[in-house]
Amino acid sequence: MTEPAAVTSPELAPAGAGKATTWSGRARSRRRAVSDRLRGGDLGLLPVLAGLVVIWVVMQILNPVFLSSANLTNLALESVPVGTIALGVVCVLLVGHIDLSVGSVSGLSAAVLAVLFVDRGLPAWLAVTASLVLAALIGWFYAQVHNRIGVPSFVITLGGLLGFLGVQLWILGPKGSINLPFDSGLVAFAQLQFLPPWLAYTLVVVGAAFVFFLALVLVVHYVLSRTSFGKSMYAVGGNMEAARRAGVDVKAVLTTAFVLCTTLACVGGMLSASRLAAANQSSGGGDVNLNAIAAAVIGGTSLFGGRGTAFAALLGVLVIQSISSGLTLLNLDSAYRFMVTGGVLLLAVSLDAVARRSRVSHGRA
C-alpha cells in the first residue's frame, strides 16, 4: 500500500514551522557569514573589543578602584576631546591619507575661542562658529595643496603642525593663557558638578559632553555606512583609480575628508579648553596629536585606507584612556604609559597588516 505523501504545503504545515525554519536558517547564515569573514581576515572590531576587556580585567585585578563609578566617570569624560579628534582622523585615514596637525589645529581652535570669547567679548556661539570656520578652511587648504600641486598629505600636515602651533602662540601673546569663565555655558557643558557615587554610573551615560561625543560617532557612522558619500570614501581609500573610473569625484571626497578632520579637531580642542576652563600654550600639545592618531588605528582603522568605522575612534580612545587611567592608579610613571600605548599601537598595526594579507589571499582586498 502506498504511503501518504509528505505534507509540503505551507498551508498544511504546523503553525510556526516555517517561521522557525526561517529563523534557524537566518541564524545559520549569519554564523556562516561571520565565520567566513573571520577566516578571510575581516576581523572588524573584535580585536579591540577583546583588548579592551583584557585591559579592564587586568587593571581591576591590580587595583579594585579602576571600575569604580568615580573612575569610570572620569575615564569617560577624559576620552571626549581626544576621541572627537580621533573621529576626524578616522575620516582622513579612510581615504588613504593622514593629518599630523590635528593637535595643533585643536590648540589653535581653543586659543581662537578664548581670545574671541574672553578678550574680545563676543558671544559664545559666535566665537565657536568662528573657530569652526577657521578649522574648516585649514582642511580645505590642505586638500587644495594636495589636489592641485600633489604634495603628500604627510608633508602638508607636518608643516601645518609646526605653523599652526606658532599661530597659536602668537594669538595667546605674552601671557600665554586665557581662562574661560566658570559660569559660562561652555564650561558648564564640558565640566560636571560633583555627584554622589550612586549617580556616577548614570553620569557616564548621560553626561552632556560624553553624550555629545557618542552622538557625533553615530552621525559619522550613519554617513559612512548609509550614504553614497560614505561609500565613496571607502572606494577612494580602497582603490583611488578604480573609484575615479567609476565616476567618483575623488578630489571632492578628499576635500571633504580633510575638512571633516580639521573641523572635528577644532571641536575636540574647544571641548578640551572648556573642560579645563582655559586655553594656553600647551593646549593641543603633549601627546594629544599622537593619541588621537593612535586611537583611530588601535580602534581598527587601517593605515592602508578603505577600512574602518566611526566606532574605531570610540573604542580606540577608550583603550588609550583605560591604559592611562589604570597605570595612574598604580602610581606608575608616565614613561610606562607611553611604552604600553606604543606596544598596543604596534600590535594593532601588525594585526591590520596580517589581516590585509589574509584578505588578499582570499581575494577580498
CSV table of N, CA and C in Angstrom, one decimal, residues 269-349:
chain,number,residue,atom,x,y,z
A,269,GLY,N,39.3,70.4,20.4
A,269,GLY,CA,40.1,71.4,21.1
A,269,GLY,C,39.2,72.3,22.0
A,270,MET,N,38.0,72.7,21.5
A,270,MET,CA,37.1,73.5,22.2
A,270,MET,C,36.6,72.8,23.5
A,271,LEU,N,36.3,71.5,23.3
A,271,LEU,CA,35.8,70.7,24.4
A,271,LEU,C,36.9,70.6,25.5
A,272,SER,N,38.1,70.4,25.0
A,272,SER,CA,39.2,70.3,26.0
A,272,SER,C,39.4,71.6,26.8
A,273,ALA,N,39.4,72.8,26.0
A,273,ALA,CA,39.5,74.1,26.7
A,273,ALA,C,38.4,74.3,27.7
A,274,SER,N,37.2,73.9,27.3
A,274,SER,CA,36.0,74.1,28.2
A,274,SER,C,36.1,73.2,29.4
A,275,ARG,N,36.6,72.0,29.2
A,275,ARG,CA,36.7,71.1,30.4
A,275,ARG,C,37.8,71.7,31.4
A,276,LEU,N,38.9,72.2,30.8
A,276,LEU,CA,39.9,72.8,31.7
A,276,LEU,C,39.7,74.2,32.1
A,277,ALA,N,38.6,74.8,31.5
A,277,ALA,CA,38.3,76.2,31.7
A,277,ALA,C,39.4,77.2,31.4
A,278,ALA,N,40.3,76.8,30.4
A,278,ALA,CA,41.4,77.6,30.0
A,278,ALA,C,42.0,77.2,28.6
A,279,ALA,N,42.5,78.1,27.9
A,279,ALA,CA,43.3,77.8,26.7
A,279,ALA,C,44.7,78.4,26.9
A,280,ASN,N,45.7,77.6,26.7
A,280,ASN,CA,47.1,78.1,27.0
A,280,ASN,C,48.0,77.5,25.9
A,281,GLN,N,49.3,77.8,26.1
A,281,GLN,CA,50.3,77.4,25.1
A,281,GLN,C,50.4,75.9,25.0
A,282,SER,N,50.0,75.1,26.0
A,282,SER,CA,50.1,73.7,25.9
A,282,SER,C,48.8,73.0,25.3
A,283,SER,N,47.8,73.8,25.0
A,283,SER,CA,46.6,73.2,24.5
A,283,SER,C,46.8,72.6,23.2
A,284,GLY,N,46.4,71.3,23.0
A,284,GLY,CA,46.7,70.6,21.8
A,284,GLY,C,48.1,70.0,21.7
A,285,GLY,N,48.9,70.3,22.7
A,285,GLY,CA,50.3,69.8,22.6
A,285,GLY,C,50.4,68.5,23.4
A,286,GLY,N,51.7,68.2,23.8
A,286,GLY,CA,51.9,67.0,24.5
A,286,GLY,C,51.7,65.8,23.6
A,287,ASP,N,50.9,64.9,24.1
A,287,ASP,CA,50.6,63.6,23.4
A,287,ASP,C,49.2,63.6,22.7
A,288,VAL,N,48.6,64.8,22.7
A,288,VAL,CA,47.2,64.8,22.1
A,288,VAL,C,47.2,64.4,20.6
A,289,ASN,N,48.2,64.9,19.9
A,289,ASN,CA,48.3,64.6,18.5
A,289,ASN,C,48.5,63.1,18.2
A,290,LEU,N,49.4,62.5,18.9
A,290,LEU,CA,49.7,61.1,18.7
A,290,LEU,C,48.6,60.2,19.3
A,291,ASN,N,48.0,60.6,20.4
A,291,ASN,CA,47.0,59.8,21.0
A,291,ASN,C,45.8,59.7,20.1
A,292,ALA,N,45.4,60.9,19.4
A,292,ALA,CA,44.3,60.9,18.5
A,292,ALA,C,44.5,59.9,17.3
A,293,ILE,N,45.7,60.0,16.7
A,293,ILE,CA,46.0,59.1,15.6
A,293,ILE,C,46.1,57.7,16.1
A,294,ALA,N,46.7,57.4,17.2
A,294,ALA,CA,46.8,56.1,17.8
A,294,ALA,C,45.5,55.5,18.1
A,295,ALA,N,44.5,56.3,18.6
A,295,ALA,CA,43.2,55.8,18.9
A,295,ALA,C,42.5,55.4,17.7
A,296,ALA,N,42.6,56.1,16.6
A,296,ALA,CA,41.9,55.7,15.3
A,296,ALA,C,42.5,54.4,14.8
A,297,VAL,N,43.8,54.2,14.9
A,297,VAL,CA,44.4,53.0,14.4
A,297,VAL,C,44.2,51.8,15.3
A,298,ILE,N,44.3,52.0,16.6
A,298,ILE,CA,44.0,51.0,17.6
A,298,ILE,C,42.6,50.5,17.5
A,299,GLY,N,41.7,51.5,17.2
A,299,GLY,CA,40.3,51.1,17.1
A,299,GLY,C,39.9,50.3,15.9
A,300,GLY,N,40.9,50.1,15.0
A,300,GLY,CA,40.6,49.3,13.8
A,300,GLY,C,40.6,50.0,12.5
A,301,THR,N,41.0,51.3,12.4
A,301,THR,CA,41.0,51.9,11.1
A,301,THR,C,42.4,51.6,10.5
A,302,SER,N,42.3,51.2,9.2
A,302,SER,CA,43.5,50.8,8.5
A,302,SER,C,44.4,52.0,8.1
A,303,LEU,N,45.7,51.9,8.2
A,303,LEU,CA,46.6,52.9,7.7
A,303,LEU,C,46.7,52.8,6.2
A,304,PHE,N,46.2,51.7,5.6
A,304,PHE,CA,46.3,51.5,4.2
A,304,PHE,C,45.1,52.1,3.5
A,305,GLY,N,44.1,52.6,4.2
A,305,GLY,CA,42.9,53.2,3.7
A,305,GLY,C,41.8,52.2,3.3
A,306,GLY,N,40.6,52.7,3.3
A,306,GLY,CA,39.5,51.9,2.8
A,306,GLY,C,38.8,51.0,3.9
A,307,ARG,N,39.3,51.0,5.1
A,307,ARG,CA,38.8,50.1,6.1
A,307,ARG,C,38.7,50.8,7.5
A,308,GLY,N,37.6,50.7,8.1
A,308,GLY,CA,37.5,51.3,9.5
A,308,GLY,C,36.0,51.8,9.6
A,309,THR,N,35.7,52.1,10.9
A,309,THR,CA,34.4,52.7,11.2
A,309,THR,C,34.5,53.8,12.2
A,310,ALA,N,33.4,54.5,12.3
A,310,ALA,CA,33.4,55.6,13.3
A,310,ALA,C,33.6,55.1,14.7
A,311,PHE,N,33.2,53.9,15.0
A,311,PHE,CA,33.3,53.3,16.3
A,311,PHE,C,34.8,53.1,16.7
A,312,ALA,N,35.7,53.1,15.7
A,312,ALA,CA,37.1,52.9,15.9
A,312,ALA,C,37.6,54.0,16.8
A,313,ALA,N,37.1,55.3,16.6
A,313,ALA,CA,37.5,56.4,17.5
A,313,ALA,C,37.1,56.2,18.9
A,314,LEU,N,35.8,55.7,19.1
A,314,LEU,CA,35.3,55.5,20.4
A,314,LEU,C,36.1,54.4,21.2
A,315,LEU,N,36.2,53.2,20.5
A,315,LEU,CA,36.9,52.1,21.2
A,315,LEU,C,38.4,52.4,21.4
A,316,GLY,N,39.0,53.0,20.4
A,316,GLY,CA,40.4,53.3,20.4
A,316,GLY,C,40.8,54.2,21.6
A,317,VAL,N,40.0,55.3,21.7
A,317,VAL,CA,40.3,56.2,22.8
A,317,VAL,C,40.0,55.6,24.2
A,318,LEU,N,39.0,54.7,24.2
A,318,LEU,CA,38.7,54.0,25.5
A,318,LEU,C,39.9,53.1,25.9
A,319,VAL,N,40.5,52.5,24.9
A,319,VAL,CA,41.7,51.7,25.2
A,319,VAL,C,42.9,52.5,25.7
A,320,ILE,N,43.1,53.6,25.0
A,320,ILE,CA,44.2,54.5,25.5
A,320,ILE,C,44.0,55.1,26.8
A,321,GLN,N,42.8,55.6,27.0
A,321,GLN,CA,42.5,56.2,28.3
A,321,GLN,C,42.4,55.2,29.5
A,322,SER,N,42.0,54.0,29.1
A,322,SER,CA,42.0,52.9,30.1
A,322,SER,C,43.4,52.6,30.6
A,323,ILE,N,44.3,52.5,29.6
A,323,ILE,CA,45.7,52.3,30.0
A,323,ILE,C,46.2,53.4,30.8
A,324,SER,N,46.0,54.6,30.4
A,324,SER,CA,46.5,55.8,31.2
A,324,SER,C,45.9,55.8,32.6
A,325,SER,N,44.6,55.6,32.7
A,325,SER,CA,43.9,55.7,34.0
A,325,SER,C,44.4,54.5,34.9
A,326,GLY,N,44.5,53.3,34.3
A,326,GLY,CA,45.0,52.2,35.1
A,326,GLY,C,46.4,52.4,35.7
A,327,LEU,N,47.3,52.8,34.8
A,327,LEU,CA,48.7,53.0,35.2
A,327,LEU,C,48.8,54.1,36.2
A,328,THR,N,47.9,55.2,36.1
A,328,THR,CA,48.0,56.2,37.1
A,328,THR,C,47.5,55.8,38.4
A,329,LEU,N,46.5,54.9,38.5
A,329,LEU,CA,46.0,54.4,39.7
A,329,LEU,C,47.1,53.5,40.4
A,330,LEU,N,47.9,52.9,39.6
A,330,LEU,CA,49.0,52.1,40.1
A,330,LEU,C,50.2,52.9,40.5
A,331,ASN,N,50.1,54.2,40.3
A,331,ASN,CA,51.2,55.1,40.7
A,331,ASN,C,52.5,54.9,39.9
A,332,LEU,N,52.3,54.5,38.6
A,332,LEU,CA,53.4,54.3,37.7
A,332,LEU,C,53.7,55.5,36.9
A,333,ASP,N,55.0,55.7,36.6
A,333,ASP,CA,55.4,56.9,35.9
A,333,ASP,C,54.8,56.9,34.5
A,334,SER,N,54.7,58.1,33.9
A,334,SER,CA,54.1,58.2,32.6
A,334,SER,C,54.9,57.5,31.5
A,335,ALA,N,56.2,57.3,31.8
A,335,ALA,CA,57.0,56.5,30.9
A,335,ALA,C,56.4,55.2,30.5
A,336,TYR,N,55.8,54.5,31.5
A,336,TYR,CA,55.2,53.2,31.3
A,336,TYR,C,54.0,53.3,30.4
A,337,ARG,N,53.3,54.4,30.6
A,337,ARG,CA,52.1,54.6,29.8
A,337,ARG,C,52.4,54.8,28.3
A,338,PHE,N,53.5,55.5,28.0
A,338,PHE,CA,53.9,55.7,26.6
A,338,PHE,C,54.4,54.3,26.1
A,339,MET,N,55.1,53.6,26.9
A,339,MET,CA,55.6,52.3,26.3
A,339,MET,C,54.5,51.3,26.1
A,340,VAL,N,53.5,51.2,27.0
A,340,VAL,CA,52.4,50.3,26.8
A,340,VAL,C,51.6,50.7,25.7
A,341,THR,N,51.3,52.0,25.6
A,341,THR,CA,50.4,52.5,24.5
A,341,THR,C,51.1,52.3,23.1
A,342,GLY,N,52.4,52.5,23.1
A,342,GLY,CA,53.2,52.2,21.9
A,342,GLY,C,53.2,50.8,21.5
A,343,GLY,N,53.3,49.9,22.5
A,343,GLY,CA,53.2,48.5,22.2
A,343,GLY,C,51.8,48.1,21.7
A,344,VAL,N,50.8,48.6,22.2
A,344,VAL,CA,49.4,48.3,21.8
A,344,VAL,C,49.2,48.8,20.3
A,345,LEU,N,49.7,50.0,20.0
A,345,LEU,CA,49.6,50.6,18.7
A,345,LEU,C,50.4,49.7,17.7
A,346,LEU,N,51.6,49.2,18.0
A,346,LEU,CA,52.3,48.3,17.1
A,346,LEU,C,51.5,47.0,16.9
A,347,LEU,N,50.9,46.5,18.0
A,347,LEU,CA,50.2,45.3,17.9
A,347,LEU,C,49.0,45.5,16.9
A,348,ALA,N,48.3,46.6,17.1
A,348,ALA,CA,47.1,46.9,16.2
A,348,ALA,C,47.5,47.0,14.8
A,349,VAL,N,48.6,47.7,14.5
A,349,VAL,CA,49.0,47.9,13.1
A,349,VAL,C,49.5,46.5,12.5
